[in-house]
């Protein structure tokens, strides 16, 4: 019989063991609770589908609602469930989670099945078991790292989501969140990226392809791995059939009809607006910061006209290519040894992306034209080619782009390719061997038939043209007068090569394009278009530096007495310098500041000839004041910005930021300009609308007189802009050329549109022999404005009521007489027209001459 002491010991041990077990259980439960709390402590809290605000693409539209650009960190557009067809939803369920409507967020059967498959594969992950809910949680709320902790958190959150949201809401979140490859997030963006369609336009075949992507977007991409994508698409269709989501007929039709990939039609032409949309982005970053712009799904309505923008890009590129050809050929990209030509051709096949297996060359090795109608050398595409032979007798050379792709370049198509010489006039090359040598590697494009050239016939050898990338740049800005809105903006030859916007960011000397501002300032101080200026030699010496300046005219001749109209039309330098000195440097600077010129200005007489660098934007905006009857120009380029909910955040943002204030000018300065004009007019009703309207910078009458002077540049026989007469429209404008033809400008306007064009280099360099504003910039202006004015009625500039006209002798600036050789119908403020006639003046001068003769 056991002793009491032994029994007591056992009892005490049992109690201790029980206490230890209890304590362990408490500690275990506490640990489990703390572990659970650590898992769920920072889990995202999504309680309502309305809380779902993913990063959305901000989209930019032109004035007619056409898309022209996007800003994003994740390219996504939300697709409401009622816009997603049933067969699209079913494709994803069949592909990713066939038991979606049966489980509560976690599919335990699938977990066990996947575990068995993966164990059988030696631990390699062959099959996953994540439900659609888990995938949504992983993509939307959790980080993507692969750890057990994250997987447990994913399962906990999936259960919570299933309790909070309906199955339809979970599908909405999933389909809009998942990544489809090639930058597309969400099914709406995927439909647009791969097929150029809305999600509602997707068919069964297309839906199956998209449903196969989320598992591995890169591996199953139809763009880079078409065979894997097709195999995956067939798998999804088979799953849809097996799950009775489609019938046999629908399956057969979809399986036999692979979807056709296509670029989004929304942005097929949007590349032309690159400089403009980048300017919009910079402005919106400044207004809202980058996060809202890149993630906020903003709708940005702009003033751009996409058709005119494309016309502007085409005009700039045509003009710069023409200039580049006048500058000459800078030589091949590289040169290989003649013995290595075939090896180079093989290498170029890959560079050019040419598949030549099915091509059928002609007997001489070149490809026949009919074989290439849809062949490898596409129109408007550049290819690198190596010269394989040069034949002086036939004035031709052969060029290979791949081992089986050879074409011919004729001397007549490359005769522009002289050695560069910017100080001599362009000349045509007469021997093709001076252009090409065997082994030269250069860029070529498919031949573009000239206007007078006979069309090519089937079987003719393929012809190509020599191409070289221009080194010069150009910029164009166009503003609609009535609305003061930007219609087109081109900041350079190629946005893909350089995002530097030469409309707003570059500052270059405007040369003679600055002169109209001086002439307009003179009109405000009592001068008239018929006032006589004096074009004579002059020497200025700087007292401090001793610098001697002898301004001279473009052709080196001096014209003596000349009217303001003729001086501006001919762009006479010395007459302008004299006028500038007489009006006053400070007066002109104050005046141009009022027009919106904000760049630093030289406070010396060289400013008369445009020595101070300005932006194309500033100068075009200043000219717009004249086109708009003297009113301030602050051209709008963003009409409205709305957030994802449609709330308006911003309206009518001017290019360059807020409207520049009128500079601090002494109070009597602007008034004196008006008083001077009124006094000169000797009128009881002074023209002074600025008192009640701060945006009326100068009177409509003075704006019209300035326009009248600028029309002379186009309409006069010797006007530097006379080439514009080809447009057969009332036009006004001014050429500008800087020293040694480093920069060329043309800024001008019709009654409806103001457009400025600059041509030059990013680094100061010569444009070439006689590459003036009239030759380098005006053709671009003409090509663009021809398109911009199509559909607009021909109308003249509005004439303010007080303006009067008089027949003026071009030479003397006096009233024309019957025997005047040159007569112009000139505009004046009331009381400022000349009262003496040219005939009386000539009679008086003749009388004085005879009296002087009598003295002898």
Coordinates of N, CA and C in Angstrom, one line a residue, residues 8 88 144 207 235 271 299 311 315 322 329 380 433 618 657 678 713 716 788 820:
X8 N 1.2 12.1 -2.0 CA 1.3 13.6 -2.0 C 2.2 14.1 -3.0
X88 N -16.5 37.9 -71.7 CA -15.2 38.3 -71.2 C -15.0 37.9 -69.8
X144 N 4.2 42.2 -53.7 CA 4.3 41.0 -54.5 C 5.3 40.0 -54.0
X207 N -11.3 37.8 -76.1 CA -11.4 37.6 -74.6 C -10.5 36.5 -74.1
X235 N -6.1 27.0 -74.7 CA -6.4 26.4 -73.4 C -7.6 27.1 -72.7
X271 N 1.4 61.1 -82.1 CA 2.8 61.4 -82.0 C 3.2 62.7 -82.5
X299 N -8.8 64.4 -67.0 CA -9.2 64.6 -68.4 C -8.8 66.0 -68.7
X311 N -0.3 69.2 -89.9 CA 0.2 70.0 -91.0 C 1.4 70.8 -90.7
X315 N 5.0 70.6 -92.4 CA 5.7 71.8 -93.0 C 7.1 71.9 -92.5
X322 N 14.5 70.3 -96.9 CA 14.9 71.1 -98.1 C 16.2 71.9 -97.8
X329 N 25.8 67.3 -98.6 CA 25.9 65.9 -98.1 C 27.1 65.8 -97.2
X380 N 7.9 55.8 -96.5 CA 8.1 56.6 -95.3 C 8.8 55.9 -94.1
X433 N 29.9 59.2 -109.0 CA 31.0 58.6 -108.3 C 31.6 59.6 -107.2
X618 N 7.4 84.5 -77.4 CA 7.3 85.9 -77.1 C 7.0 86.7 -78.3
X657 N 2.2 80.1 -68.5 CA 1.8 80.4 -67.1 C 0.7 81.5 -67.1
X678 N -3.0 111.6 -80.4 CA -4.2 112.4 -80.5 C -3.8 113.9 -80.9
X713 N 5.3 94.3 -96.4 CA 6.4 93.3 -96.5 C 6.0 92.2 -97.5
X716 N 4.4 94.6 -101.3 CA 5.2 95.4 -102.1 C 6.2 94.6 -103.0
X788 N -3.9 75.7 -92.8 CA -4.6 76.3 -91.7 C -5.7 77.2 -92.2
X820 N 2.9 110.4 -110.7 CA 3.6 109.6 -109.7 C 3.8 108.2 -110.3

